[in-house]
Structure formats: C-alpha cells, structure tokens
Amino acid sequence: MLRTGTLTELRKSVHIKDIGDQMYQLISELYPICRSITGNGFRETLNIIRKYVPLNIHEVPTGTQVFDWTVPKEWNIQDAYIKNSKGEKIIDFRRSNLHVVSYSVPIRKKISFGELREHLFTLPEYPDWIPYRTSYYNENWGFCLSHKQYLELKDEEYEVCIDASLEEGHLTYGEYYLKGQIEDEVLISCHACHPSLCNDNLSGVALVTCLAKYLSSLSLRYSYRFIFVPGTIGSITWLSLNEAQTFKIEHGLVVACVGDSGHATYKKSRQGDAEIDIAVAHILRHSGQDYEIIDFFPYGYDERQFCSPGFNLPVGSLTRTPHGRYPEYHTSADNLDFVRPEYLADSFSKYLAVLDVLEHNKKYLNQNPKCEPQLGKRGLYRAIGGQTDSRSDQLAMLWILNLSDGDYTLLDIAERAGLEFDSVKRIVDVLLQHDLLKECPAYD
Ligand SMILES: [Zn+2]
C-alpha cells in the first residue's frame, strides 16, 4: 500500500468523532471475551484486532525464562458455576466472566458454606458490583460476586464447578511494526489481559488498534512498534526476547484507561525530562482542558518494566483517570457505560497530537543569522498576516529565527517562547519556503 500524507494532514482531515465510535464499537466486540494473561481469550482478542491491523502473533512456550520470571502455564476456561442445594445455579460464569478468579485451578465438588466462603470475594462498599480478582502465580480457585448476592447465601451445601485447564502451553502476544524513514522507534504498548473490563484495559486496546490502523496509511519519519501484551509478564517477556533491539526505542507510551470522563493524566518516564515527557506536557498544557502530570513511580502498568533501571527507556503513560483512582476500577462497573465514544475520541486526538510533535520535532538553521533578516521585503508579514493572530505570528517568526542555531528543537523553541507547537511548525514551513531556514542534517 502506498503510504502518503503526514500526521499533521491526518489530524486535519480525520473525523475524530467517527474514530471515537469505531473505538467504542471495538470495545463492545471485545467486551464479552474472557481474557487472561495466557489462553484462548487472549488469542481471540488478537484475532479480532487483526481485522484492523496485520498483527504478528507470537507464542512463547510455558517455562521460558524471561529475566527473573518464567512464562506460566496456559489457562483456559470453559465454564464455571456455583449451585445451591436445590441444584439452582446461583453464580454463573456465562453471565459474567468476572465471577471466576482468573487462573483458578479446575475444581468440581460439593462443599459446605464455611469452606466456600474462604473462596468468595466481594466488595462490601459497593454491594452491587462484582470485583475482578486474579491468582496468577499462586495456584488457587475462587469466585467473585456482588456483596448483595453474598448476603443471600444460606448455610447449606453447595456444588462448585470450575471447568478450566492450567497446563503447559504458551503466552501469546501481538506486535505490529510500521517502518518509517528512520530506524528509531516509537513504542506504543497496551495490556490486553483483562476479561470484561472496559476502561482498564479495552480502552487502551482500542486506542492502540485505531492508532496503528490510521498511522499505517501515512508516510512517517519514525518507525512505530505497537505491542499488545499481557500485563507485567507480557512486557517482561517482550523485553527479554527483544533486548538487543531496545536501543532503537526513542520514545514510548503505555496506553490504558483512556475512555472515562476524567481529565488527562500523564505519568512521566523514569528519566523525567525525555522528549516524550516534554511533548506530552506541551500538548496537555495547550489543550485548554484540565490535566495532571505526575512523576514516575515504580507501580502501575508496563512502564514499570520499560523504566526498570536496566532499560530506563523514555516511556511514559498517558491515561485519563489512572488505575486505582476510580471506584469502578477492577470491578464489573468498569463496563460499556463507563467508557464513552467522546472521551475515547478526545484521548485519540491527544495521542495524535503528541506523535505529531515527535514526528516534526527537528532542528533548523537560520540561513541569515547575522542580525534579523528583513521580513517585510520578503513579504513575510503578508504571508502570515491577514489572520487575527498575525502579531503573535510575527513574534513566533522572530523566536524561531533567533533560536534556530542548531541547538534547539522546535519543541524547545515552542516551550521557551510559550507558543503552541502547531503554530511554530506552521511558521517554520513558511520560513522554509523563503529559504530563511534549513533543516539541520544531523539531528542530535
Ligand atoms: Zn488492571
């Protein structure tokens, strides 16, 4: 496929609202699937994403050593329920896959209420919601239910069934590499291991899928690598298998929680002052909306692995309300009502804006560095004038010419002059047409 057009052109031409609807549609399609860190639910999810993006699917065998971790056994589940003494199904996995603790070992037996209670999880503070629980690295079994349901249970004999398998198999992940003009890469990562939960993690999956789909038609400077991995063990596995390639990663973002009504939150990379950190902060500051920027801390999503000291990659995480800061997090209330197309669309446009900064953040050289060039005789006041903000455009022109000495990137100039990157870039294009600027051949 011929790839033409730039990110800037895409941002101008695309109907952001339609993309929000597409993302929501994909979330709805993926929502019913019971995913975990391994197994067929994860594969089924990648196969659906493949309808939009030609993912490479990797299968890593159980037992593979990945740094200090080992790829676990593969977990698959067919069915699960609890029946009361009358034989009525009172908890049914087919009604909600959150009812079963992820990675539960198979079990089928009659059990007293006293023993069953040890394996039940509820949220007394939100009595209508089912919690999401996992037991990946400790072989156990359990059920999650609303506290309301729990209070209705009687002291009688129950039948529990978890028709699951935990066996040698594979860890599956998806990867899509989009080659750009240079080898340097932008890494876009999301975890895709949660069952029916929307903001954490399907919103991230949908955003990364749409980003990959739209970027794949463009002519890009950077190469892009999109990865869909199970949380923690997936990024550790990916880093272990790709360690020799990680030097190419110039910028990275971990995508999650991008569909709720909260404002944007950016968690900086461990480096704290990487280009990605400055670019995201710039876009949020000029968004005209509330936002929050927080320093790196070694808890959260896969940025923990990308920013571990042995890698220390320039990878931050751009979310809306971060994990754990909304009560619906890891409960059945993180559902299709909790995420909305308009918030997904807004997040998507912020990601595009950030990547557009990275794509165009170059250095230029003033071709007339001795005193100011005479702008009037070149018609440059007119070239940009006629717009209501022409005075600020003139000031921007002077800033760009003054700082284009080969030391400053356009983002540096935008930041120092208090200008929006998009305006700086627009004016740079005019100055280039008038041969007053030239791109620095050796960036860095
Ligand atoms: Zn989570």
mmCIF file of N, CA, C and O in Angstrom, residues 14 39 53 131-132 151 156 165 170 194 198 202 214 257 296 321 405 425 435:
data_model
loop_
_atom_site.group_PDB
_atom_site.id
_atom_site.type_symbol
_atom_site.label_atom_id
_atom_site.label_comp_id
_atom_site.label_asym_id
_atom_site.label_seq_id
_atom_site.Cartn_x
_atom_site.Cartn_y
_atom_site.Cartn_z
ATOM 1 N N VAL A 14 -9.193 14.014 9.535
ATOM 2 C CA VAL A 14 -9.923 12.889 10.106
ATOM 3 C C VAL A 14 -11.116 13.365 10.936
ATOM 4 O O VAL A 14 -11.090 14.451 11.513
ATOM 5 N N GLY A 39 -3.810 -17.893 27.116
ATOM 6 C CA GLY A 39 -5.001 -18.657 26.764
ATOM 7 C C GLY A 39 -5.757 -18.143 25.554
ATOM 8 O O GLY A 39 -5.389 -17.166 24.921
ATOM 9 N N VAL A 53 -5.589 -4.446 11.838
ATOM 10 C CA VAL A 53 -4.143 -4.254 11.741
ATOM 11 C C VAL A 53 -3.494 -5.630 11.547
ATOM 12 O O VAL A 53 -3.838 -6.563 12.267
ATOM 13 N N PRO A 131 -16.248 -7.802 42.021
ATOM 14 C CA PRO A 131 -14.829 -7.441 41.892
ATOM 15 C C PRO A 131 -14.117 -8.310 40.847
ATOM 16 O O PRO A 131 -14.609 -9.374 40.467
ATOM 17 N N TYR A 132 -12.961 -7.835 40.386
ATOM 18 C CA TYR A 132 -12.103 -8.604 39.470
ATOM 19 C C TYR A 132 -10.880 -9.042 40.267
ATOM 20 O O TYR A 132 -10.184 -8.209 40.857
ATOM 21 N N LEU A 151 -24.808 -11.872 50.540
ATOM 22 C CA LEU A 151 -25.639 -11.808 51.749
ATOM 23 C C LEU A 151 -26.858 -12.724 51.654
ATOM 24 O O LEU A 151 -27.459 -13.075 52.667
ATOM 25 N N GLU A 156 -25.725 -23.816 53.703
ATOM 26 C CA GLU A 156 -26.153 -25.115 53.166
ATOM 27 C C GLU A 156 -25.013 -25.677 52.317
ATOM 28 O O GLU A 156 -23.961 -25.066 52.214
ATOM 29 N N SER A 165 -8.568 -25.360 32.569
ATOM 30 C CA SER A 165 -7.328 -26.136 32.489
ATOM 31 C C SER A 165 -6.148 -25.193 32.704
ATOM 32 O O SER A 165 -6.182 -24.034 32.286
ATOM 33 N N HIS A 170 1.312 -21.779 26.000
ATOM 34 C CA HIS A 170 2.055 -20.606 25.538
ATOM 35 C C HIS A 170 1.533 -19.327 26.161
ATOM 36 O O HIS A 170 0.381 -19.251 26.576
ATOM 37 N N HIS A 194 -7.170 -8.404 30.485
ATOM 38 C CA HIS A 194 -8.301 -8.362 31.415
ATOM 39 C C HIS A 194 -9.560 -8.899 30.736
ATOM 40 O O HIS A 194 -9.755 -8.694 29.546
ATOM 41 N N CYS A 198 -13.677 -2.468 30.770
ATOM 42 C CA CYS A 198 -13.600 -1.572 29.602
ATOM 43 C C CYS A 198 -12.505 -0.520 29.686
ATOM 44 O O CYS A 198 -11.679 -0.416 28.788
ATOM 45 N N LEU A 202 -9.679 -2.431 27.891
ATOM 46 C CA LEU A 202 -10.114 -2.436 26.479
ATOM 47 C C LEU A 202 -10.006 -1.066 25.826
ATOM 48 O O LEU A 202 -9.808 -0.965 24.617
ATOM 49 N N TYR A 214 -4.645 3.876 11.594
ATOM 50 C CA TYR A 214 -4.565 5.171 10.905
ATOM 51 C C TYR A 214 -3.124 5.532 10.536
ATOM 52 O O TYR A 214 -2.878 6.090 9.472
ATOM 53 N N CYS A 257 -6.685 3.090 30.294
ATOM 54 C CA CYS A 257 -7.653 3.998 30.942
ATOM 55 C C CYS A 257 -7.838 5.283 30.139
ATOM 56 O O CYS A 257 -7.604 6.380 30.654
ATOM 57 N N PHE A 296 7.251 9.757 37.627
ATOM 58 C CA PHE A 296 7.339 8.298 37.569
ATOM 59 C C PHE A 296 7.352 7.713 38.978
ATOM 60 O O PHE A 296 7.948 8.276 39.894
ATOM 61 N N THR A 321 -8.297 9.016 33.917
ATOM 62 C CA THR A 321 -8.146 8.757 35.347
ATOM 63 C C THR A 321 -7.254 7.526 35.536
ATOM 64 O O THR A 321 -7.554 6.462 34.997
ATOM 65 N N ASP A 405 19.622 27.853 15.782
ATOM 66 C CA ASP A 405 21.079 27.886 15.628
ATOM 67 C C ASP A 405 21.645 26.470 15.661
ATOM 68 O O ASP A 405 22.839 26.268 15.797
ATOM 69 N N LYS A 425 5.328 25.120 13.970
ATOM 70 C CA LYS A 425 5.568 24.296 12.783
ATOM 71 C C LYS A 425 5.013 24.956 11.527
ATOM 72 O O LYS A 425 5.641 24.945 10.467
ATOM 73 N N ASP A 435 13.450 30.264 2.202
ATOM 74 C CA ASP A 435 14.876 29.942 2.348
ATOM 75 C C ASP A 435 15.534 30.623 3.552
ATOM 76 O O ASP A 435 16.748 30.837 3.553
#
